[in-house]
């Protein structure tokens, strides 16, 4: 079971002090937060992608690479990577590079994004959001698994004999979680590929996400990846803690009341009752999140949103300490009790490499000499067979034989 943080990278005015941090401060702070997460014993730090104020994270790979270089154990991830407006070729390249630099400590949560204007900024039509998510991921999935790809779709320029470089570390692509808050087709997509499904789980009652997760589990089994119980599920969550529960309520209330996503909506008491947001003592958080598997079944990853709504860095770090010292150690034990043996652990690069190669050495692609022309050449790599199939008749049988 993995525990960690996910950040949406908002820059919000602190309603208590009236202070709004600069972009520079928040960027520095997010590195501090990630490093503190590792020091506190957490497993994952995930950073969202946005392209407009008040968010700073338009380039998560840059930030995550910097964090990976300053940590040793922490898995760096995204929450989310925009599969709709990013070119899947660039995603394949960027995250394979990050995977190499981080020694495999990388995975991604794919999502469509919830900021409508971003679509036209990147030349996309929001009305095509779902088809873009499906087609772009189909291409990304192939780019990470096939040395040479021919591709023709509806939303980008065709590819002929294209090789995405670098190839994934150990020839094992980063693990992908598909994130969704409302779309059954994304649950179906995750199940089809045997990938993970991440339910944001912070805004709506648990029954809403329960339906999506149950659909994902059923379809995961339908596609032959395992039993429904073996499907890979991640959950988001929110908590604010103090040793005394009333202190937590008093301290968090001004942030809740002023936060753009909460303000002028339900009261904090109503919101905590309807959603997984838990404001109280560490034991209250333990009780709430230990019960998640009663609703969702055994799952593999729990991420918490901690650095939002204008909370200052000092308080965010204190919240991480509560997680690391009081909450996560207990949840690790409680969520392991009566956990069926066939329920898999959370995917890691090391485990996936071991599953693919056993005791053998992992593949590390080495380019052939004078490569760079995959259209008319064979395989671009020394250890791979010539590219197949060769399109017959283009330049005659002799040319086909020469390519082999």
Short mmCIF file of C-alpha atoms in Angstrom, two decimals:
data_model
loop_
_atom_site.label_atom_id
_atom_site.label_comp_id
_atom_site.label_asym_id
_atom_site.label_seq_id
_atom_site.Cartn_x
_atom_site.Cartn_y
_atom_site.Cartn_z
CA UNK A 1 0.00 0.00 0.00
CA UNK A 2 1.39 3.36 -1.04
CA UNK A 3 0.61 6.64 0.71
CA UNK A 4 1.45 10.08 -0.49
CA UNK A 5 0.43 13.59 -1.44
CA UNK A 6 -1.05 15.16 -4.52
CA UNK A 7 -0.97 18.85 -5.27
CA UNK A 8 -3.01 20.86 -7.75
CA UNK A 9 -0.38 23.64 -7.55
CA UNK A 10 -2.78 26.46 -6.72
CA UNK A 11 -1.51 29.81 -5.50
CA UNK A 12 -4.18 31.09 -3.15
CA UNK A 13 -4.31 34.03 -0.76
CA UNK A 14 -3.97 33.03 2.87
CA UNK A 15 -7.29 34.25 4.32
CA UNK A 16 -5.84 34.53 7.83
CA UNK A 17 -2.83 36.69 7.04
CA UNK A 18 -3.97 38.15 3.72
CA UNK A 19 -0.67 37.12 2.16
CA UNK A 20 -0.49 35.71 -1.35
CA UNK A 21 2.76 33.88 -2.11
CA UNK A 22 4.55 34.59 -5.35
CA UNK A 23 4.96 31.94 -8.01
CA UNK A 24 8.63 31.71 -7.05
CA UNK A 25 7.73 31.01 -3.42
CA UNK A 26 5.18 28.33 -4.25
CA UNK A 27 7.57 26.62 -6.64
CA UNK A 28 10.26 26.55 -3.95
CA UNK A 29 7.70 25.41 -1.40
CA UNK A 30 6.49 22.50 -3.50
CA UNK A 31 10.02 21.11 -3.56
CA UNK A 32 10.21 21.47 0.22
CA UNK A 33 6.85 19.74 0.58
CA UNK A 34 7.88 16.82 -1.61
CA UNK A 35 11.17 16.36 0.22
CA UNK A 36 9.36 16.52 3.55
CA UNK A 37 6.95 13.86 2.34
CA UNK A 38 9.85 11.47 1.83
CA UNK A 39 11.37 12.39 5.19
CA UNK A 40 8.00 11.68 6.84
CA UNK A 41 7.90 8.18 5.36
CA UNK A 42 5.41 8.74 2.57
CA UNK A 43 5.81 6.93 -0.74
CA UNK A 44 4.47 9.19 -3.49
CA UNK A 45 4.37 12.83 -4.47
CA UNK A 46 2.11 13.76 -7.39
CA UNK A 47 1.86 17.16 -9.06
CA UNK A 48 -0.97 18.37 -11.30
CA UNK A 49 -0.70 20.12 -14.65
CA UNK A 50 -2.34 23.47 -15.33
CA UNK A 51 -1.69 26.24 -17.81
CA UNK A 52 -3.36 29.22 -16.23
CA UNK A 53 -3.36 31.28 -13.02
CA UNK A 54 -3.72 30.69 -10.12
CA UNK A 55 -1.77 27.50 -10.81
CA UNK A 56 1.98 27.32 -11.34
CA UNK A 57 2.54 23.81 -12.62
CA UNK A 58 2.59 24.01 -16.39
CA UNK A 59 5.71 21.84 -16.62
CA UNK A 60 5.46 18.99 -14.12
CA UNK A 61 8.31 17.00 -15.64
CA UNK A 62 10.76 19.80 -14.87
CA UNK A 63 9.61 20.06 -11.28
CA UNK A 64 9.44 16.32 -10.74
CA UNK A 65 12.93 15.81 -12.17
CA UNK A 66 14.28 18.39 -9.71
CA UNK A 67 12.46 16.65 -6.86
CA UNK A 68 13.65 13.22 -7.95
CA UNK A 69 17.22 14.47 -7.93
CA UNK A 70 16.87 15.53 -4.30
CA UNK A 71 15.11 12.42 -3.01
CA UNK A 72 16.06 8.78 -2.91
CA UNK A 73 12.92 6.73 -2.44
CA UNK A 74 9.95 8.93 -3.31
CA UNK A 75 7.89 7.98 -6.38
CA UNK A 76 7.16 11.11 -8.39
CA UNK A 77 3.89 11.18 -10.28
CA UNK A 78 1.38 13.53 -11.84
CA UNK A 79 -2.09 14.54 -10.88
CA UNK A 80 -2.82 14.85 -13.75
CA UNK A 81 -1.05 14.74 -17.13
CA UNK A 82 -3.32 16.23 -19.77
CA UNK A 83 -3.71 13.49 -22.34
CA UNK A 84 -6.13 15.67 -24.30
CA UNK A 85 -4.08 18.77 -25.06
CA UNK A 86 -0.53 17.41 -24.91
CA UNK A 87 0.92 15.69 -27.92
CA UNK A 88 1.26 12.01 -26.98
CA UNK A 89 4.65 11.93 -28.69
CA UNK A 90 5.93 14.64 -26.34
CA UNK A 91 4.42 12.88 -23.31
CA UNK A 92 6.19 9.66 -24.35
CA UNK A 93 9.50 11.45 -24.70
CA UNK A 94 9.28 13.65 -21.61
CA UNK A 95 8.23 10.95 -19.17
CA UNK A 96 10.60 8.32 -20.53
CA UNK A 97 13.40 10.83 -19.98
CA UNK A 98 12.14 11.57 -16.47
CA UNK A 99 11.91 7.85 -15.80
CA UNK A 100 15.59 7.41 -16.69
CA UNK A 101 16.71 10.36 -14.58
CA UNK A 102 14.62 9.24 -11.60
CA UNK A 103 15.83 5.66 -11.73
CA UNK A 104 12.35 4.36 -12.47
CA UNK A 105 10.61 6.24 -9.63
CA UNK A 106 7.98 7.65 -11.99
CA UNK A 107 4.37 6.99 -12.87
CA UNK A 108 1.54 9.14 -14.24
CA UNK A 109 -2.11 9.87 -13.72
CA UNK A 110 -3.73 10.65 -17.06
CA UNK A 111 -6.64 13.04 -17.14
CA UNK A 112 -8.62 15.30 -19.42
CA UNK A 113 -8.27 18.36 -17.20
CA UNK A 114 -11.00 20.58 -15.85
CA UNK A 115 -9.99 23.93 -17.30
CA UNK A 116 -12.05 24.48 -20.43
CA UNK A 117 -10.02 27.31 -22.04
CA UNK A 118 -6.90 25.17 -22.17
CA UNK A 119 -8.30 23.27 -25.14
CA UNK A 120 -8.27 26.16 -27.66
CA UNK A 121 -4.94 27.39 -26.26
CA UNK A 122 -3.43 24.16 -27.52
CA UNK A 123 -5.48 23.99 -30.69
CA UNK A 124 -7.98 21.42 -29.45
CA UNK A 125 -11.76 21.32 -29.30
CA UNK A 126 -13.19 20.67 -25.85
CA UNK A 127 -16.12 18.92 -27.48
CA UNK A 128 -13.62 16.27 -28.56
CA UNK A 129 -12.19 15.83 -25.05
CA UNK A 130 -13.16 12.21 -24.62
CA UNK A 131 -12.18 11.03 -28.14
CA UNK A 132 -8.86 12.88 -27.68
CA UNK A 133 -8.24 11.06 -24.39
CA UNK A 134 -8.92 7.70 -25.98
CA UNK A 135 -6.98 8.18 -29.21
CA UNK A 136 -4.00 9.99 -27.70
CA UNK A 137 -3.53 7.33 -25.06
CA UNK A 138 -3.75 4.57 -27.64
CA UNK A 139 -0.81 6.19 -29.43
CA UNK A 140 1.13 6.84 -26.22
CA UNK A 141 0.69 3.22 -25.18
CA UNK A 142 2.21 2.05 -28.48
CA UNK A 143 5.04 4.60 -28.47
CA UNK A 144 6.30 3.22 -25.16
CA UNK A 145 6.04 -0.41 -26.27
CA UNK A 146 7.01 -0.45 -29.95
CA UNK A 147 10.40 0.69 -31.19
CA UNK A 148 8.93 1.76 -34.52
CA UNK A 149 5.40 3.04 -34.86
CA UNK A 150 3.23 3.71 -37.87
CA UNK A 151 0.21 5.71 -36.86
CA UNK A 152 -2.74 7.46 -38.38
CA UNK A 153 -5.53 8.94 -36.31
CA UNK A 154 -7.99 11.81 -36.27
CA UNK A 155 -6.24 14.38 -34.11
CA UNK A 156 -2.57 14.59 -35.01
CA UNK A 157 -0.19 14.28 -37.91
CA UNK A 158 0.37 10.70 -39.06
CA UNK A 159 3.57 8.95 -38.02
CA UNK A 160 5.57 6.76 -40.35
CA UNK A 161 8.40 4.69 -38.98
CA UNK A 162 8.63 6.84 -35.86
CA UNK A 163 10.73 5.94 -32.84
CA UNK A 164 10.12 7.75 -29.57
CA UNK A 165 13.36 8.32 -27.69
CA UNK A 166 14.62 7.57 -25.20
CA UNK A 167 13.03 4.18 -24.95
CA UNK A 168 11.60 3.54 -21.47
CA UNK A 169 14.09 2.54 -18.79
CA UNK A 170 14.60 -1.24 -18.86
CA UNK A 171 12.08 -1.29 -21.71
CA UNK A 172 9.34 -1.06 -19.07
CA UNK A 173 7.10 1.99 -19.56
CA UNK A 174 6.03 4.16 -16.64
CA UNK A 175 2.93 2.76 -14.97
CA UNK A 176 -0.21 4.70 -15.86
CA UNK A 177 -3.21 5.49 -13.72
CA UNK A 178 -6.27 6.88 -15.49
CA UNK A 179 -7.91 9.56 -13.39
CA UNK A 180 -11.56 10.42 -13.60
CA UNK A 181 -14.19 12.06 -11.46
CA UNK A 182 -17.21 11.32 -13.60
CA UNK A 183 -16.53 9.47 -16.85
CA UNK A 184 -17.26 5.75 -17.23
CA UNK A 185 -15.34 5.62 -20.53
CA UNK A 186 -12.13 6.45 -18.66
CA UNK A 187 -12.76 3.58 -16.25
CA UNK A 188 -13.29 1.38 -19.31
CA UNK A 189 -10.05 2.67 -20.84
CA UNK A 190 -8.07 1.86 -17.71
CA UNK A 191 -9.57 -1.63 -17.61
CA UNK A 192 -8.93 -2.29 -21.32
CA UNK A 193 -5.20 -1.66 -20.98
CA UNK A 194 -4.87 -3.28 -17.55
CA UNK A 195 -3.70 0.06 -16.14
CA UNK A 196 -4.60 1.59 -12.81
CA UNK A 197 -7.68 3.68 -12.08
CA UNK A 198 -7.40 6.71 -9.81
CA UNK A 199 -10.55 8.19 -8.31
CA UNK A 200 -10.07 11.78 -7.22
CA UNK A 201 -12.53 11.14 -4.34
CA UNK A 202 -12.48 14.61 -2.83
CA UNK A 203 -15.58 16.43 -4.03
CA UNK A 204 -18.49 14.04 -4.04
CA UNK A 205 -19.99 11.31 -1.84
CA UNK A 206 -18.16 8.02 -1.86
CA UNK A 207 -21.05 6.30 -3.64
CA UNK A 208 -20.26 8.31 -6.76
CA UNK A 209 -16.71 6.98 -6.99
CA UNK A 210 -17.82 3.54 -5.86
CA UNK A 211 -19.80 3.14 -9.08
CA UNK A 212 -16.82 4.12 -11.24
CA UNK A 213 -14.44 1.84 -9.37
CA UNK A 214 -16.82 -1.10 -9.48
CA UNK A 215 -17.20 -0.62 -13.23
CA UNK A 216 -13.41 -0.51 -13.62
CA UNK A 217 -12.97 -3.68 -11.57
CA UNK A 218 -15.59 -5.58 -13.56
CA UNK A 219 -14.17 -4.53 -16.91
CA UNK A 220 -10.59 -5.22 -15.76
CA UNK A 221 -11.65 -8.83 -15.24
CA UNK A 222 -13.61 -8.83 -18.50
CA UNK A 223 -10.45 -8.00 -20.44
CA UNK A 224 -8.57 -10.84 -18.82
CA UNK A 225 -6.13 -8.96 -16.60
CA UNK A 226 -7.17 -10.74 -13.42
CA UNK A 227 -10.02 -10.83 -10.98
CA UNK A 228 -11.94 -7.68 -10.03
CA UNK A 229 -10.13 -7.76 -6.70
CA UNK A 230 -6.76 -7.65 -8.49
CA UNK A 231 -7.50 -4.41 -10.32
CA UNK A 232 -5.22 -1.51 -9.39
CA UNK A 233 -7.11 1.27 -7.62
CA UNK A 234 -5.94 4.58 -6.21
CA UNK A 235 -7.90 7.09 -4.17
CA UNK A 236 -7.57 10.76 -3.40
CA UNK A 237 -8.44 12.22 -0.05
CA UNK A 238 -8.38 15.33 2.08
CA UNK A 239 -7.66 15.87 5.74
CA UNK A 240 -6.74 18.61 8.16
CA UNK A 241 -5.53 17.60 11.59
CA UNK A 242 -4.71 18.88 15.06
CA UNK A 243 -4.20 16.92 18.24
CA UNK A 244 -7.52 18.24 19.44
CA UNK A 245 -10.34 17.90 16.91
CA UNK A 246 -11.92 21.26 17.75
CA UNK A 247 -8.57 22.97 17.20
CA UNK A 248 -8.47 21.41 13.73
CA UNK A 249 -11.96 22.71 12.98
CA UNK A 250 -11.15 26.21 14.18
CA UNK A 251 -7.84 26.34 12.35
CA UNK A 252 -9.09 25.04 9.01
CA UNK A 253 -12.44 26.86 8.84
CA UNK A 254 -11.18 30.18 7.41
CA UNK A 255 -9.29 28.29 4.70
CA UNK A 256 -12.30 26.18 3.83
CA UNK A 257 -14.67 29.16 3.82
CA UNK A 258 -12.42 31.19 1.50
CA UNK A 259 -11.14 28.52 -0.85
CA UNK A 260 -12.43 29.04 -4.42
CA UNK A 261 -13.52 25.41 -4.71
CA UNK A 262 -15.45 25.47 -1.42
CA UNK A 263 -16.42 29.06 -0.67
CA UNK A 264 -20.11 29.96 -0.93
CA UNK A 265 -20.96 26.28 -1.11
CA UNK A 266 -21.85 23.78 1.62
CA UNK A 267 -20.70 24.43 5.16
CA UNK A 268 -17.54 22.69 6.27
CA UNK A 269 -19.63 20.42 8.46
CA UNK A 270 -21.86 19.43 5.52
CA UNK A 271 -18.88 18.95 3.23
CA UNK A 272 -17.05 16.73 5.69
CA UNK A 273 -20.16 14.66 6.15
CA UNK A 274 -20.76 14.23 2.40
CA UNK A 275 -17.19 13.75 1.20
CA UNK A 276 -13.94 12.18 2.49
CA UNK A 277 -12.69 15.56 3.76
CA UNK A 278 -11.87 14.88 7.41
CA UNK A 279 -11.13 17.73 9.80
CA UNK A 280 -10.22 16.55 13.25
CA UNK A 281 -7.72 14.48 15.19
CA UNK A 282 -5.33 11.97 13.61
CA UNK A 283 -7.47 9.18 15.03
CA UNK A 284 -10.53 10.54 13.20
CA UNK A 285 -8.56 10.50 9.96
CA UNK A 286 -7.42 6.95 10.65
CA UNK A 287 -10.98 5.81 11.31
CA UNK A 288 -12.32 7.51 8.16
CA UNK A 289 -9.68 6.19 5.79
CA UNK A 290 -9.39 2.72 7.27
CA UNK A 291 -13.05 2.36 6.35
CA UNK A 292 -12.46 3.25 2.70
CA UNK A 293 -11.91 -0.34 1.72
CA UNK A 294 -15.36 -1.21 3.09
CA UNK A 295 -16.67 0.91 0.23
CA UNK A 296 -14.05 0.46 -2.48
CA UNK A 297 -12.43 -2.87 -1.70
CA UNK A 298 -8.70 -3.36 -1.15
CA UNK A 299 -6.75 -0.74 -3.04
CA UNK A 300 -3.14 0.14 -3.72
CA UNK A 301 -2.61 3.89 -3.35
CA UNK A 302 -3.95 6.62 -1.07
CA UNK A 303 -2.99 10.22 -1.83
CA UNK A 304 -3.92 13.24 0.29
CA UNK A 305 -4.40 16.84 -0.81
CA UNK A 306 -2.59 18.97 1.78
CA UNK A 307 -1.12 22.13 0.24
CA UNK A 308 -4.18 23.99 -1.04
CA UNK A 309 -6.59 26.77 -0.13
CA UNK A 310 -3.87 29.21 0.91
CA UNK A 311 -2.47 27.11 3.74
CA UNK A 312 1.01 28.39 4.61
CA UNK A 313 4.02 26.14 4.22
CA UNK A 314 4.53 25.74 7.96
CA UNK A 315 1.04 24.32 8.43
CA UNK A 316 1.37 22.06 5.38
CA UNK A 317 4.58 20.58 6.78
CA UNK A 318 2.87 20.03 10.14
CA UNK A 319 0.06 18.21 8.36
CA UNK A 320 2.59 15.97 6.63
CA UNK A 321 4.12 15.22 10.03
CA UNK A 322 0.71 14.14 11.32
CA UNK A 323 0.40 11.83 8.32
CA UNK A 324 3.86 10.38 8.68
CA UNK A 325 3.92 9.97 12.45
CA UNK A 326 0.34 9.26 13.47
CA UNK A 327 -1.82 8.26 10.52
CA UNK A 328 0.04 6.33 7.83
CA UNK A 329 1.81 3.81 10.10
CA UNK A 330 -1.55 2.81 11.58
CA UNK A 331 -3.32 2.73 8.22
CA UNK A 332 -0.56 0.55 6.74
CA UNK A 333 -1.26 -2.04 9.42
CA UNK A 334 -5.03 -1.78 9.42
CA UNK A 335 -5.39 -1.97 5.64
CA UNK A 336 -3.21 -5.07 5.64
CA UNK A 337 -5.45 -6.96 8.05
CA UNK A 338 -7.45 -9.65 6.22
CA UNK A 339 -6.11 -8.41 2.89
CA UNK A 340 -6.47 -11.31 0.48
CA UNK A 341 -3.20 -12.83 -0.71
CA UNK A 342 -4.14 -12.39 -4.36
CA UNK A 343 -4.57 -8.63 -4.04
CA UNK A 344 -1.46 -7.16 -5.67
CA UNK A 345 0.80 -4.52 -4.19
CA UNK A 346 1.00 -1.11 -5.74
CA UNK A 347 3.02 -1.25 -8.97
CA UNK A 348 6.63 -0.14 -8.80
CA UNK A 349 9.22 -0.05 -11.53
CA UNK A 350 11.41 -2.59 -9.75
CA UNK A 351 8.53 -5.05 -9.37
CA UNK A 352 7.47 -4.66 -13.00
CA UNK A 353 11.03 -5.18 -14.21
CA UNK A 354 11.30 -8.32 -12.09
CA UNK A 355 7.98 -9.58 -13.45
CA UNK A 356 9.14 -9.07 -17.04
CA UNK A 357 12.71 -10.35 -16.84
CA UNK A 358 13.00 -12.52 -13.76
CA UNK A 359 16.72 -12.98 -13.13
CA UNK A 360 17.68 -11.92 -16.65
CA UNK A 361 19.23 -8.56 -17.45
CA UNK A 362 16.69 -5.95 -18.55
CA UNK A 363 16.91 -4.69 -22.08
CA UNK A 364 18.74 -1.38 -22.55
CA UNK A 365 18.27 -0.36 -26.20
CA UNK A 366 21.43 0.57 -28.09
CA UNK A 367 20.96 2.29 -31.44
CA UNK A 368 22.43 0.80 -34.56
CA UNK A 369 25.03 2.77 -36.42
CA UNK A 370 23.79 5.24 -39.03
CA UNK A 371 20.21 5.01 -37.79
CA UNK A 372 17.88 7.96 -38.01
CA UNK A 373 15.84 6.81 -40.97
CA UNK A 374 13.26 4.36 -39.72
CA UNK A 375 11.13 4.73 -42.81
CA UNK A 376 13.52 3.00 -45.17
CA UNK A 377 15.66 1.15 -42.64
CA UNK A 378 15.25 -1.84 -40.40
CA UNK A 379 15.15 -1.77 -36.65
CA UNK A 380 16.90 1.24 -35.16
CA UNK A 381 18.26 -0.87 -32.31
CA UNK A 382 20.96 -3.52 -32.18
CA UNK A 383 19.03 -6.00 -30.10
CA UNK A 384 15.75 -5.91 -32.01
CA UNK A 385 14.84 -7.76 -35.19
CA UNK A 386 14.35 -5.81 -38.33
CA UNK A 387 11.16 -3.95 -38.41
CA UNK A 388 8.15 -5.99 -39.46
CA UNK A 389 6.14 -6.05 -41.49
CA UNK A 390 7.80 -4.39 -44.46
CA UNK A 391 5.25 -2.85 -46.72
CA UNK A 392 5.44 -5.03 -49.86
CA UNK A 393 5.99 -3.66 -53.28
CA UNK A 394 6.90 -0.11 -52.36
CA UNK A 395 10.31 -0.28 -53.96
CA UNK A 396 10.44 -3.88 -55.08
CA UNK A 397 11.36 -7.19 -53.48
CA UNK A 398 15.09 -6.44 -53.58
CA UNK A 399 14.57 -3.32 -51.54
CA UNK A 400 12.48 -5.29 -49.06
CA UNK A 401 15.24 -7.88 -48.69
CA UNK A 402 17.79 -5.13 -48.24
CA UNK A 403 15.78 -3.71 -45.36
CA UNK A 404 16.02 -7.07 -43.64
#
